[in-house]
Amino acid sequence: MNRQAIAAPVDRVWWQRLGTGDRKWWLAAIVLLLVLPHIPGLNGNFGRSLLSQMGIATIFALSYNLLLGQTGLLSFGHAVYFGLGGYAGIYLMRAIAAGLPIPMPLVPLAGAACGLVFGLLFGAVTTRRAGVVFALISLGVGELVFAAMRMLQGISGGEEGITANRGAGPHPFGLNFASQLQVYYIIALWAVVAAALMYAFMKTPVGRMCNAVRDNAERAAFVGYDPQRVRFIVFVVAATFAGLAGGLHALNYEIVAAEAVGAGRSGAVLLMVYIGGVHHFVGAILGAVTISWLQVSLSDYTSAWQLYLGLFFMAVVLYAPGGLAGLIMMHAPLVRARKLGVVLRSYAMAAPGGLIALLGAIVLLEINYRLATAPEAGTKMKLFGVAIDAATPWPWIVAVAFLVGGSFAFRRALPRVRMAWDSAVPPTAMDAVESAAK
């Protein structure tokens, strides 16, 4: 492999291009992060806690996107490095509380260091293969570490976890973490730093070779690059940032339990990246924000929130393989051509039928889920503020009517949407638009 190219530093000209081309987006993101916790609805402890979770999930999802989106490595055990980084962070917090003179905002660095060490250890084995074999090995590693955490309860705390106090230690700049706002700003700072570093990594020679290995490993090897070494490097980088996210998790919650390394968390980050858009940098951010909001907010409205999350994931995979970011990119040519209004009007015509059908489907799902999981609660319930009795036929009749009638109206409106697209985008440019959505 061309080691000189792999180890080459980032060219200064690229940094200049980043400053002139992407500066406005980074500045806008920083301003948004500064303002968000003061917006009505988000300026309470719940809103700021939700924003903190989104920041941690963003770093975790971006690290996973380095593996899956950039290198094509489907991992089922990425939570290993998140969880172990969390344990490193929580033990450092305990050491600080015992007198170690380290500022608490530096705790995530312990998580990053732990992720780096275990990324080197496990990556040397798992990256020897790609494709299905890599996915299965990563699953085995994940189950191995999870079982070890359950067995070594003196270290991991098992299901009860290990706790620490983030208010201990030195308080630089008056940061005593007594309020959730201070915790949020520390997480936001680390999120910006981590996102910028991962974005910069993608622009380096080895970052570019990740895409080459993903698309055609044999061709990458033919031109002098060792695909296994490229996979190993990106694996270690991804594990490092996953550990950083785990350290922030410890700082935010002041507790880390064995579930932090479990398959559930690995599955959650997989959902984030796929729903957001696996081939887009911003897709991981969109997916992290969306899934975090669904996990926290949707569960307050329905006990079947995991069912809706699974259906949402299936819909994205089937009908929007480019994810949320792909859908946004698909409309970018319309904005440049000033034809977005034409398509939005067609969406507005199709939306009522789709919403009515969705309402009918939700009512049917809620009734069936309630009767199947909580029959002891009876047949009377409230949906959207309306009291209904599932023992009578009317809720079923109305829900089916909404579903069938809304679906019919939606399908009738779809040709108008297609006509709007055809009038806004020339047929010769449609292939470019569809490729941007993937």
Short mmCIF file of C-alpha atoms in Angstrom, two decimals:
data_model
loop_
_atom_site.label_atom_id
_atom_site.label_comp_id
_atom_site.label_asym_id
_atom_site.label_seq_id
_atom_site.Cartn_x
_atom_site.Cartn_y
_atom_site.Cartn_z
CA MET A 1 0.00 0.00 0.00
CA ASN A 2 1.09 3.58 -0.65
CA ARG A 3 1.92 4.45 2.96
CA GLN A 4 2.99 7.98 2.07
CA ALA A 5 -0.48 8.74 0.69
CA ILE A 6 -2.17 7.16 3.69
CA ALA A 7 -0.11 9.15 6.16
CA ALA A 8 -0.19 12.38 4.16
CA PRO A 9 -1.38 15.39 6.16
CA VAL A 10 -4.43 17.31 5.16
CA ASP A 11 -3.41 19.83 2.53
CA ARG A 12 -3.60 23.47 3.60
CA VAL A 13 -5.36 24.35 0.39
CA TRP A 14 -8.22 22.05 1.47
CA TRP A 15 -8.53 23.93 4.75
CA GLN A 16 -8.74 27.15 2.77
CA ARG A 17 -11.44 25.68 0.56
CA LEU A 18 -13.28 24.51 3.66
CA GLY A 19 -13.10 28.01 5.08
CA THR A 20 -14.54 29.66 1.98
CA GLY A 21 -16.98 27.01 0.79
CA ASP A 22 -18.41 25.38 3.91
CA ARG A 23 -17.76 28.08 6.48
CA LYS A 24 -21.29 29.45 6.35
CA TRP A 25 -22.80 26.02 7.10
CA TRP A 26 -20.51 25.41 10.06
CA LEU A 27 -21.14 28.91 11.42
CA ALA A 28 -24.89 28.43 10.98
CA ALA A 29 -24.68 25.12 12.86
CA ILE A 30 -22.74 26.72 15.72
CA VAL A 31 -25.21 29.62 15.98
CA LEU A 32 -28.11 27.15 15.94
CA LEU A 33 -26.56 25.11 18.75
CA LEU A 34 -26.08 28.26 20.81
CA VAL A 35 -29.68 29.38 20.33
CA LEU A 36 -31.55 26.08 20.55
CA PRO A 37 -31.66 25.70 24.37
CA HIS A 38 -33.28 29.14 24.66
CA ILE A 39 -36.11 28.54 22.19
CA PRO A 40 -39.54 28.22 23.84
CA GLY A 41 -40.34 24.54 24.27
CA LEU A 42 -36.66 23.64 24.52
CA ASN A 43 -35.65 26.05 27.26
CA GLY A 44 -36.69 23.74 30.10
CA ASN A 45 -34.84 20.82 31.63
CA PHE A 46 -36.71 18.33 29.44
CA GLY A 47 -35.92 20.18 26.21
CA ARG A 48 -32.28 20.69 27.10
CA SER A 49 -31.95 17.06 28.15
CA LEU A 50 -33.42 16.03 24.80
CA LEU A 51 -30.96 18.29 22.97
CA SER A 52 -28.10 16.76 24.97
CA GLN A 53 -29.19 13.26 23.95
CA MET A 54 -29.34 14.38 20.33
CA GLY A 55 -25.80 15.73 20.54
CA ILE A 56 -24.46 12.44 21.93
CA ALA A 57 -26.42 10.43 19.35
CA THR A 58 -25.05 12.66 16.57
CA ILE A 59 -21.43 11.84 17.44
CA PHE A 60 -22.28 8.14 17.75
CA ALA A 61 -24.15 8.09 14.42
CA LEU A 62 -21.38 9.99 12.59
CA SER A 63 -18.82 7.48 13.88
CA TYR A 64 -20.98 4.61 12.60
CA ASN A 65 -21.41 6.39 9.28
CA LEU A 66 -17.62 6.26 8.84
CA LEU A 67 -17.93 2.47 8.90
CA LEU A 68 -21.14 1.84 7.00
CA GLY A 69 -21.66 4.86 4.78
CA GLN A 70 -18.07 5.62 3.87
CA THR A 71 -16.45 2.17 3.95
CA GLY A 72 -19.36 -0.24 3.52
CA LEU A 73 -18.73 -2.09 6.80
CA LEU A 74 -22.01 -3.22 8.37
CA SER A 75 -21.31 -3.58 12.08
CA PHE A 76 -23.71 -5.11 14.60
CA GLY A 77 -21.44 -4.38 17.55
CA HIS A 78 -20.58 -0.69 17.35
CA ALA A 79 -22.10 -0.14 20.80
CA VAL A 80 -19.12 -2.00 22.26
CA TYR A 81 -16.91 1.06 21.86
CA PHE A 82 -19.65 3.42 22.96
CA GLY A 83 -20.28 1.44 26.13
CA LEU A 84 -16.63 0.83 26.99
CA GLY A 85 -15.97 4.53 26.43
CA GLY A 86 -18.83 5.24 28.80
CA TYR A 87 -17.28 3.01 31.46
CA ALA A 88 -13.91 4.74 31.03
CA GLY A 89 -15.66 8.09 31.46
CA ILE A 90 -17.61 7.04 34.55
CA TYR A 91 -14.50 5.66 36.26
CA LEU A 92 -12.59 8.85 35.49
CA MET A 93 -15.47 10.82 37.01
CA ARG A 94 -15.21 8.71 40.15
CA ALA A 95 -11.46 9.32 40.26
CA ILE A 96 -12.05 13.07 39.92
CA ALA A 97 -14.53 12.91 42.78
CA ALA A 98 -11.82 11.15 44.82
CA GLY A 99 -9.40 14.02 44.26
CA LEU A 100 -7.86 13.63 40.79
CA PRO A 101 -7.32 17.25 39.59
CA ILE A 102 -8.82 16.95 36.10
CA PRO A 103 -11.66 19.21 34.90
CA MET A 104 -14.88 17.32 34.31
CA PRO A 105 -15.33 18.60 30.70
CA LEU A 106 -12.29 16.49 29.74
CA VAL A 107 -13.97 13.23 30.79
CA PRO A 108 -15.05 12.39 27.19
CA LEU A 109 -11.36 12.13 26.26
CA ALA A 110 -11.11 9.07 28.49
CA GLY A 111 -13.94 7.51 26.50
CA ALA A 112 -12.19 8.37 23.23
CA ALA A 113 -8.93 6.82 24.48
CA CYS A 114 -10.77 3.66 25.55
CA GLY A 115 -12.50 3.44 22.19
CA LEU A 116 -9.14 3.84 20.48
CA VAL A 117 -7.53 1.03 22.50
CA PHE A 118 -10.36 -1.45 21.98
CA GLY A 119 -10.71 -0.37 18.36
CA LEU A 120 -7.08 -1.36 17.83
CA LEU A 121 -7.63 -4.63 19.68
CA PHE A 122 -10.86 -5.80 18.04
CA GLY A 123 -10.25 -4.07 14.71
CA ALA A 124 -7.11 -6.12 14.09
CA VAL A 125 -9.37 -9.21 14.02
CA THR A 126 -12.68 -7.99 12.60
CA THR A 127 -11.31 -6.01 9.64
CA ARG A 128 -9.51 -9.00 8.14
CA ARG A 129 -12.78 -9.72 6.34
CA ALA A 130 -15.48 -7.53 4.84
CA GLY A 131 -19.13 -7.96 3.90
CA VAL A 132 -21.24 -10.57 5.67
CA VAL A 133 -18.26 -12.10 7.47
CA PHE A 134 -17.34 -8.76 9.03
CA ALA A 135 -20.95 -8.21 10.12
CA LEU A 136 -21.11 -11.64 11.78
CA ILE A 137 -17.76 -11.18 13.53
CA SER A 138 -18.85 -7.77 14.82
CA LEU A 139 -22.04 -9.38 16.14
CA GLY A 140 -19.98 -12.02 17.91
CA VAL A 141 -17.69 -9.41 19.46
CA GLY A 142 -20.69 -7.42 20.62
CA GLU A 143 -22.31 -10.43 22.29
CA LEU A 144 -18.96 -11.42 23.83
CA VAL A 145 -18.42 -8.01 25.42
CA PHE A 146 -22.04 -7.78 26.57
CA ALA A 147 -21.80 -11.19 28.23
CA ALA A 148 -18.52 -10.19 29.87
CA MET A 149 -20.12 -7.02 31.28
CA ARG A 150 -22.96 -9.11 32.70
CA MET A 151 -20.49 -11.52 34.29
CA LEU A 152 -18.03 -8.96 35.67
CA GLN A 153 -20.57 -7.09 37.75
CA GLY A 154 -17.88 -5.88 40.12
CA ILE A 155 -16.53 -3.80 37.23
CA SER A 156 -19.62 -3.05 35.17
CA GLY A 157 -22.26 -2.91 37.86
CA GLY A 158 -24.43 -5.19 35.74
CA GLU A 159 -27.92 -3.93 35.06
CA GLU A 160 -27.73 -1.46 37.95
CA GLY A 161 -24.61 0.16 36.50
CA ILE A 162 -21.85 2.38 37.91
CA THR A 163 -22.66 5.89 39.09
CA ALA A 164 -20.61 9.05 39.58
CA ASN A 165 -21.05 12.72 40.44
CA ARG A 166 -20.32 15.19 37.65
CA GLY A 167 -20.39 18.13 40.07
CA ALA A 168 -17.10 17.09 41.73
CA GLY A 169 -13.58 18.20 40.86
CA PRO A 170 -12.20 21.49 39.56
CA HIS A 171 -14.71 23.98 38.14
CA PRO A 172 -12.98 25.93 35.34
CA PHE A 173 -14.93 28.97 34.13
CA GLY A 174 -17.50 28.25 36.83
CA LEU A 175 -18.64 25.00 35.20
CA ASN A 176 -20.04 22.95 38.07
CA PHE A 177 -22.69 21.16 35.94
CA ALA A 178 -25.40 22.15 38.38
CA SER A 179 -27.73 22.91 35.46
CA GLN A 180 -28.61 20.93 32.35
CA LEU A 181 -27.75 23.99 30.27
CA GLN A 182 -24.07 23.70 31.19
CA VAL A 183 -24.08 20.00 30.32
CA TYR A 184 -25.75 20.76 26.99
CA TYR A 185 -23.14 23.33 25.99
CA ILE A 186 -20.28 20.96 26.82
CA ILE A 187 -21.94 18.25 24.71
CA ALA A 188 -22.57 20.74 21.90
CA LEU A 189 -18.91 21.81 21.98
CA TRP A 190 -17.68 18.23 21.74
CA ALA A 191 -20.25 17.49 19.02
CA VAL A 192 -18.96 20.34 16.86
CA VAL A 193 -15.34 19.31 17.42
CA ALA A 194 -16.04 15.65 16.69
CA ALA A 195 -18.13 16.41 13.58
CA ALA A 196 -15.43 18.73 12.23
CA LEU A 197 -12.70 16.14 12.82
CA MET A 198 -14.71 13.37 11.15
CA TYR A 199 -15.54 15.65 8.24
CA ALA A 200 -11.84 16.48 7.91
CA PHE A 201 -10.96 12.78 8.06
CA MET A 202 -13.26 12.09 5.14
CA LYS A 203 -11.27 14.60 3.06
CA THR A 204 -7.89 13.01 3.75
CA PRO A 205 -6.35 10.46 1.34
CA VAL A 206 -7.29 7.56 3.59
CA GLY A 207 -10.80 8.96 3.89
CA ARG A 208 -11.11 9.03 0.12
CA MET A 209 -9.79 5.49 -0.09
CA CYS A 210 -12.58 4.37 2.24
CA ASN A 211 -15.03 5.16 -0.56
CA ALA A 212 -12.83 3.30 -3.05
CA VAL A 213 -12.68 0.22 -0.82
CA ARG A 214 -16.45 0.40 -0.33
CA ASP A 215 -17.17 0.58 -4.05
CA ASN A 216 -14.49 -1.78 -5.41
CA ALA A 217 -11.92 -3.25 -3.03
CA GLU A 218 -10.16 -5.18 -5.80
CA ARG A 219 -9.57 -2.03 -7.83
CA ALA A 220 -8.26 -0.24 -4.74
CA ALA A 221 -5.81 -3.09 -4.18
CA PHE A 222 -4.80 -2.96 -7.85
CA VAL A 223 -3.70 0.67 -7.59
CA GLY A 224 -1.55 -0.07 -4.53
CA TYR A 225 -3.77 0.26 -1.44
CA ASP A 226 -4.32 -2.55 1.03
CA PRO A 227 -8.11 -2.71 1.62
CA GLN A 228 -7.63 -4.46 4.96
CA ARG A 229 -5.38 -1.68 6.26
CA VAL A 230 -7.84 0.99 5.09
CA ARG A 231 -10.67 -0.83 6.85
CA PHE A 232 -8.55 -1.12 9.99
CA ILE A 233 -7.72 2.59 10.06
CA VAL A 234 -11.32 3.73 9.63
CA PHE A 235 -12.48 1.14 12.16
CA VAL A 236 -10.12 2.56 14.79
CA VAL A 237 -11.18 6.13 14.01
CA ALA A 238 -14.86 5.18 14.25
CA ALA A 239 -14.29 3.34 17.54
CA THR A 240 -12.49 6.39 18.94
CA PHE A 241 -15.38 8.73 18.25
CA ALA A 242 -17.89 6.15 19.48
CA GLY A 243 -15.93 6.07 22.74
CA LEU A 244 -16.07 9.86 22.86
CA ALA A 245 -19.87 9.66 22.58
CA GLY A 246 -19.86 7.08 25.38
CA GLY A 247 -17.84 9.42 27.60
CA LEU A 248 -20.38 12.17 26.99
CA HIS A 249 -23.14 9.69 27.82
CA ALA A 250 -21.48 9.08 31.20
CA LEU A 251 -21.16 12.81 31.81
CA ASN A 252 -24.79 13.46 30.89
CA TYR A 253 -26.46 10.62 32.81
CA GLU A 254 -23.88 10.06 35.58
CA ILE A 255 -24.45 6.32 35.20
CA VAL A 256 -23.34 3.59 32.78
CA ALA A 257 -24.85 0.10 32.80
CA ALA A 258 -24.24 -3.11 30.85
CA GLU A 259 -26.96 -2.24 28.33
CA ALA A 260 -24.64 0.47 26.97
CA VAL A 261 -22.66 -2.24 25.12
CA GLY A 262 -25.74 -4.27 24.15
CA ALA A 263 -27.18 -5.12 20.76
CA GLY A 264 -30.10 -2.74 21.31
CA ARG A 265 -27.84 0.30 21.18
CA SER A 266 -26.02 -1.06 18.12
CA GLY A 267 -29.38 -1.53 16.43
CA ALA A 268 -30.42 2.01 17.35
CA VAL A 269 -27.38 3.59 15.71
CA LEU A 270 -27.97 1.44 12.62
CA LEU A 271 -31.52 2.84 12.43
CA MET A 272 -30.20 6.38 12.83
CA VAL A 273 -27.76 6.12 9.94
CA TYR A 274 -30.14 4.34 7.56
CA ILE A 275 -33.09 6.63 8.26
CA GLY A 276 -30.95 9.75 7.97
CA GLY A 277 -29.17 8.66 4.80
CA VAL A 278 -26.29 6.23 4.82
CA HIS A 279 -24.25 7.92 2.08
CA HIS A 280 -24.58 11.49 3.36
CA PHE A 281 -22.58 13.13 6.14
CA VAL A 282 -25.57 15.21 7.22
CA GLY A 283 -27.75 12.10 7.02
CA ALA A 284 -26.25 10.67 10.21
CA ILE A 285 -27.09 13.94 11.97
CA LEU A 286 -30.67 13.94 10.70
CA GLY A 287 -31.11 10.31 11.69
CA ALA A 288 -29.70 10.88 15.18
CA VAL A 289 -31.99 13.85 15.77
CA THR A 290 -35.06 12.02 14.41
CA ILE A 291 -34.56 8.77 16.32
CA SER A 292 -33.68 10.58 19.56
CA TRP A 293 -36.85 12.62 19.29
CA LEU A 294 -38.96 9.55 18.54
CA GLN A 295 -37.47 7.58 21.43
CA VAL A 296 -38.02 10.36 23.95
CA SER A 297 -41.17 12.12 22.75
CA LEU A 298 -43.21 9.46 20.95
CA SER A 299 -43.08 7.16 23.96
CA ASP A 300 -45.05 9.79 25.91
CA TYR A 301 -47.99 9.44 23.52
CA THR A 302 -48.15 5.72 22.79
CA SER A 303 -46.82 2.50 24.25
CA ALA A 304 -46.49 1.15 20.71
CA TRP A 305 -43.76 3.64 19.77
CA GLN A 306 -41.29 0.88 18.90
CA LEU A 307 -43.81 -0.54 16.43
CA TYR A 308 -44.09 2.86 14.73
CA LEU A 309 -40.32 3.19 14.70
CA GLY A 310 -39.98 -0.18 12.97
CA LEU A 311 -42.64 0.71 10.40
CA PHE A 312 -40.96 4.06 9.79
CA PHE A 313 -37.64 2.32 9.20
CA MET A 314 -39.22 -0.14 6.76
CA ALA A 315 -40.89 2.71 4.86
CA VAL A 316 -37.60 4.58 4.51
CA VAL A 317 -35.71 1.50 3.32
CA LEU A 318 -38.41 0.61 0.77
CA TYR A 319 -39.44 4.02 -0.56
CA ALA A 320 -36.58 6.39 0.31
CA PRO A 321 -33.35 4.35 0.22
CA GLY A 322 -31.36 7.58 0.34
CA GLY A 323 -32.91 8.43 3.70
CA LEU A 324 -34.06 11.84 4.86
CA ALA A 325 -30.91 13.47 3.52
CA GLY A 326 -31.51 11.85 0.13
CA LEU A 327 -35.02 13.31 0.00
CA ILE A 328 -33.65 16.75 0.76
CA MET A 329 -30.88 16.43 -1.84
CA MET A 330 -33.47 15.34 -4.38
CA HIS A 331 -35.19 18.73 -4.09
CA ALA A 332 -31.99 20.78 -4.31
CA PRO A 333 -32.17 21.12 -8.15
CA LEU A 334 -35.73 22.43 -7.80
CA VAL A 335 -34.54 25.16 -5.43
CA ARG A 336 -31.78 26.19 -7.83
CA ALA A 337 -34.23 26.24 -10.75
CA ARG A 338 -36.86 28.08 -8.65
CA LYS A 339 -39.40 25.34 -9.37
CA LEU A 340 -39.86 24.10 -5.83
CA GLY A 341 -43.22 25.85 -5.44
CA VAL A 342 -44.74 23.83 -8.29
CA VAL A 343 -43.84 20.53 -6.62
CA LEU A 344 -44.87 21.72 -3.15
CA ARG A 345 -48.33 22.59 -4.45
CA SER A 346 -48.71 19.05 -5.76
CA TYR A 347 -47.59 17.73 -2.38
CA ALA A 348 -50.23 19.89 -0.70
CA MET A 349 -52.89 18.31 -2.92
CA ALA A 350 -51.75 14.77 -2.10
CA ALA A 351 -51.14 15.35 1.62
CA PRO A 352 -54.78 15.34 2.87
CA GLY A 353 -55.47 11.87 1.51
CA GLY A 354 -52.21 10.54 2.89
CA LEU A 355 -52.84 12.04 6.32
CA ILE A 356 -56.38 10.64 6.46
CA ALA A 357 -55.11 7.17 5.53
CA LEU A 358 -52.37 7.50 8.14
CA LEU A 359 -54.93 8.48 10.77
CA GLY A 360 -57.01 5.40 9.99
CA ALA A 361 -53.96 3.15 10.17
CA ILE A 362 -52.91 4.64 13.52
CA VAL A 363 -56.36 4.10 15.02
CA LEU A 364 -56.39 0.47 13.91
CA LEU A 365 -52.88 -0.10 15.24
CA GLU A 366 -53.62 1.53 18.59
CA ILE A 367 -56.82 -0.45 19.09
CA ASN A 368 -55.21 -3.76 18.22
CA TYR A 369 -52.08 -3.04 20.27
CA ARG A 370 -54.15 -2.10 23.31
CA LEU A 371 -56.35 -5.20 23.08
CA ALA A 372 -53.37 -7.50 22.50
CA THR A 373 -50.99 -6.16 25.18
CA ALA A 374 -53.32 -4.82 27.88
CA PRO A 375 -56.66 -6.66 27.74
CA GLU A 376 -57.08 -6.12 31.47
CA ALA A 377 -57.41 -2.35 30.86
CA GLY A 378 -60.71 -2.89 29.05
CA THR A 379 -61.95 -1.76 25.67
CA LYS A 380 -62.47 1.92 26.45
CA MET A 381 -59.65 4.27 25.52
CA LYS A 382 -58.85 7.75 24.27
CA LEU A 383 -57.28 8.46 20.89
CA PHE A 384 -56.46 12.03 19.83
CA GLY A 385 -58.61 13.26 22.71
CA VAL A 386 -61.68 11.27 21.59
CA ALA A 387 -63.13 8.59 23.84
CA ILE A 388 -63.85 5.34 21.97
CA ASP A 389 -64.96 1.84 22.87
CA ALA A 390 -63.27 -0.92 20.87
CA ALA A 391 -66.09 -3.30 21.79
CA THR A 392 -68.43 -1.37 19.47
CA PRO A 393 -68.13 -1.56 15.68
CA TRP A 394 -68.00 2.20 15.03
CA PRO A 395 -64.31 2.83 15.79
CA TRP A 396 -63.39 -0.03 13.48
CA ILE A 397 -65.73 1.14 10.71
CA VAL A 398 -64.50 4.75 10.87
CA ALA A 399 -60.82 3.69 10.96
CA VAL A 400 -61.22 1.39 7.95
CA ALA A 401 -63.14 4.08 6.08
CA PHE A 402 -60.35 6.60 6.75
CA LEU A 403 -57.71 4.12 5.66
CA VAL A 404 -59.44 3.05 2.45
CA GLY A 405 -60.77 6.48 1.49
CA GLY A 406 -57.53 8.28 2.28
CA SER A 407 -55.47 5.73 0.36
CA PHE A 408 -57.75 6.08 -2.65
CA ALA A 409 -57.49 9.89 -2.59
CA PHE A 410 -53.72 9.71 -2.15
CA ARG A 411 -53.28 7.38 -5.11
CA ARG A 412 -55.48 9.60 -7.24
CA ALA A 413 -53.23 12.58 -6.42
CA LEU A 414 -49.95 10.80 -7.21
CA PRO A 415 -50.15 11.38 -11.01
CA ARG A 416 -50.35 15.13 -10.31
CA VAL A 417 -47.18 14.89 -8.27
CA ARG A 418 -45.45 13.12 -11.14
CA MET A 419 -46.70 15.74 -13.60
CA ALA A 420 -45.38 18.49 -11.33
CA TRP A 421 -41.96 16.84 -11.26
CA ASP A 422 -41.95 16.39 -15.03
CA SER A 423 -42.78 20.05 -15.54
CA ALA A 424 -40.18 21.21 -13.03
CA VAL A 425 -37.32 18.91 -14.00
CA PRO A 426 -36.50 18.01 -17.64
CA PRO A 427 -36.50 14.26 -18.30
CA THR A 428 -32.79 14.45 -19.18
CA ALA A 429 -32.00 15.71 -15.68
CA MET A 430 -34.23 13.25 -13.83
CA ASP A 431 -31.46 10.64 -13.59
CA ALA A 432 -29.23 13.14 -11.79
CA VAL A 433 -32.04 13.99 -9.37
CA GLU A 434 -32.71 10.32 -8.61
CA SER A 435 -28.99 9.61 -8.10
CA ALA A 436 -28.79 12.52 -5.65
CA ALA A 437 -31.54 10.88 -3.60
CA LYS A 438 -29.58 7.63 -3.20
#
